[in-house]
């Protein structure tokens, strides 16, 4: 066990090790998101809450946790959250320009 721990600590700052750590964190975020969605669905199964609203809230919570996991993954992989949020900004700009004609009709 000691030799394995020494090997891990020697290679901890290499890019592939950060990538593997990010993948594990991303998988953990999917598990946490699934647990949060299930817990919210269970809590929102009350007679005075509309089923569609409960479904919407549970899906939003799931997506929020997954997005946080993706941001954490890219932050570990690239080393800076500024690159991640800059990339999301470019993605949002491209998405808004692509769909502006479609959304103009509504």
C-alpha positions as a LaTeX table, in Angstrom:
\begin{tabular}{lrrr}
\hline
Residue & $x$ (\AA) & $y$ (\AA) & $z$ (\AA) \\
\hline
Unk1 & 0.00 & 0.00 & 0.00 \\
Unk2 & 2.87 & 2.37 & 0.75 \\
Unk3 & 4.47 & 1.89 & $-2.67$ \\
Unk4 & 1.18 & 2.59 & $-4.39$ \\
Unk5 & 0.67 & 5.77 & $-2.35$ \\
Unk6 & 4.21 & 6.92 & $-3.20$ \\
Unk7 & 3.53 & 6.37 & $-6.90$ \\
Unk8 & 0.27 & 8.34 & $-6.68$ \\
Unk9 & 1.92 & 11.26 & $-4.91$ \\
Unk10 & 4.77 & 11.33 & $-7.46$ \\
Unk11 & 2.43 & 11.52 & $-10.47$ \\
Unk12 & $-0.28$ & 13.69 & $-8.90$ \\
Unk13 & 0.39 & 16.86 & $-10.92$ \\
Unk14 & 0.63 & 15.23 & $-14.32$ \\
Unk15 & $-2.13$ & 16.09 & $-16.82$ \\
Unk16 & $-3.47$ & 12.55 & $-17.11$ \\
Unk17 & $-3.76$ & 12.28 & $-13.31$ \\
Unk18 & $-5.76$ & 15.50 & $-13.16$ \\
Unk19 & $-7.95$ & 14.17 & $-15.99$ \\
Unk20 & $-8.62$ & 10.93 & $-14.09$ \\
Unk21 & $-9.38$ & 12.89 & $-10.92$ \\
Unk22 & $-11.78$ & 15.07 & $-12.90$ \\
Unk23 & $-13.54$ & 12.04 & $-14.38$ \\
Unk24 & $-13.98$ & 10.58 & $-10.90$ \\
Unk25 & $-15.37$ & 13.90 & $-9.69$ \\
Unk26 & $-17.73$ & 14.04 & $-12.68$ \\
Unk27 & $-18.99$ & 10.52 & $-11.97$ \\
Unk28 & $-19.49$ & 11.47 & $-8.33$ \\
Unk29 & $-21.51$ & 14.51 & $-9.39$ \\
Unk30 & $-23.79$ & 12.28 & $-11.51$ \\
Unk31 & $-24.37$ & 10.02 & $-8.50$ \\
Unk32 & $-25.10$ & 13.00 & $-6.23$ \\
Unk33 & $-27.40$ & 14.50 & $-8.88$ \\
Unk34 & $-29.36$ & 11.25 & $-9.13$ \\
Unk35 & $-29.70$ & 11.06 & $-5.36$ \\
Unk36 & $-30.81$ & 14.69 & $-5.18$ \\
Unk37 & $-33.38$ & 14.15 & $-7.94$ \\
Unk38 & $-34.79$ & 11.10 & $-6.19$ \\
Unk39 & $-34.96$ & 12.88 & $-2.83$ \\
Unk40 & $-36.69$ & 15.88 & $-4.37$ \\
Unk41 & $-39.22$ & 13.71 & $-6.18$ \\
Unk42 & $-40.00$ & 11.95 & $-2.93$ \\
Unk43 & $-40.37$ & 15.22 & $-1.01$ \\
Unk44 & $-42.47$ & 16.87 & $-3.71$ \\
Unk45 & $-45.03$ & 14.04 & $-3.89$ \\
Unk46 & $-47.56$ & 15.94 & $-1.86$ \\
Unk47 & $-51.18$ & 16.53 & $-2.76$ \\
Unk48 & $-50.89$ & 20.32 & $-3.02$ \\
Unk49 & $-47.89$ & 20.32 & $-5.41$ \\
Unk50 & $-48.56$ & 19.88 & $-9.11$ \\
Unk51 & $-46.81$ & 16.86 & $-10.64$ \\
Unk52 & $-45.39$ & 18.90 & $-13.52$ \\
Unk53 & $-43.91$ & 21.47 & $-11.13$ \\
Unk54 & $-42.34$ & 18.71 & $-9.05$ \\
Unk55 & $-40.85$ & 17.16 & $-12.20$ \\
Unk56 & $-39.50$ & 20.53 & $-13.33$ \\
Unk57 & $-37.90$ & 21.26 & $-9.95$ \\
Unk58 & $-36.28$ & 17.84 & $-9.76$ \\
Unk59 & $-34.88$ & 18.16 & $-13.30$ \\
Unk60 & $-33.52$ & 21.64 & $-12.60$ \\
Unk61 & $-31.80$ & 20.38 & $-9.45$ \\
Unk62 & $-30.32$ & 17.45 & $-11.38$ \\
Unk63 & $-28.99$ & 19.72 & $-14.12$ \\
Unk64 & $-27.57$ & 22.19 & $-11.58$ \\
Unk65 & $-25.55$ & 19.48 & $-9.85$ \\
Unk66 & $-24.37$ & 18.05 & $-13.18$ \\
Unk67 & $-23.30$ & 21.50 & $-14.42$ \\
Unk68 & $-21.36$ & 22.04 & $-11.20$ \\
Unk69 & $-19.67$ & 18.67 & $-11.78$ \\
Unk70 & $-18.78$ & 19.61 & $-15.36$ \\
Unk71 & $-17.36$ & 22.96 & $-14.22$ \\
Unk72 & $-15.33$ & 21.18 & $-11.52$ \\
Unk73 & $-14.07$ & 18.63 & $-14.07$ \\
Unk74 & $-12.89$ & 21.27 & $-16.53$ \\
Unk75 & $-11.41$ & 23.36 & $-13.72$ \\
Unk76 & $-9.33$ & 20.38 & $-12.58$ \\
Unk77 & $-8.35$ & 19.51 & $-16.11$ \\
Unk78 & $-7.44$ & 23.01 & $-17.32$ \\
Unk79 & $-6.33$ & 24.38 & $-13.97$ \\
Unk80 & $-8.28$ & 27.63 & $-14.09$ \\
Unk81 & $-12.00$ & 28.31 & $-13.73$ \\
Unk82 & $-11.60$ & 31.44 & $-15.89$ \\
Unk83 & $-11.03$ & 29.24 & $-18.95$ \\
Unk84 & $-14.16$ & 27.24 & $-18.15$ \\
Unk85 & $-16.42$ & 30.25 & $-17.75$ \\
Unk86 & $-14.90$ & 31.90 & $-20.81$ \\
Unk87 & $-15.69$ & 28.79 & $-22.81$ \\
Unk88 & $-19.25$ & 28.76 & $-21.51$ \\
Unk89 & $-19.53$ & 32.41 & $-22.54$ \\
Unk90 & $-18.48$ & 31.63 & $-26.10$ \\
Unk91 & $-20.88$ & 28.68 & $-26.17$ \\
Unk92 & $-23.76$ & 30.87 & $-24.97$ \\
Unk93 & $-22.94$ & 33.51 & $-27.59$ \\
Unk94 & $-22.87$ & 30.92 & $-30.38$ \\
Unk95 & $-26.13$ & 29.38 & $-29.14$ \\
Unk96 & $-27.91$ & 32.74 & $-28.95$ \\
Unk97 & $-26.78$ & 33.78 & $-32.43$ \\
Unk98 & $-27.79$ & 30.42 & $-33.90$ \\
Unk99 & $-31.28$ & 30.48 & $-32.43$ \\
Unk100 & $-32.08$ & 34.18 & $-32.70$ \\
Unk101 & $-34.03$ & 33.82 & $-35.98$ \\
Unk102 & $-35.97$ & 30.83 & $-34.66$ \\
Unk103 & $-36.87$ & 32.55 & $-31.41$ \\
Unk104 & $-37.82$ & 35.77 & $-33.20$ \\
Unk105 & $-40.92$ & 34.04 & $-34.59$ \\
Unk106 & $-42.37$ & 33.30 & $-31.15$ \\
\hline
\end{tabular}
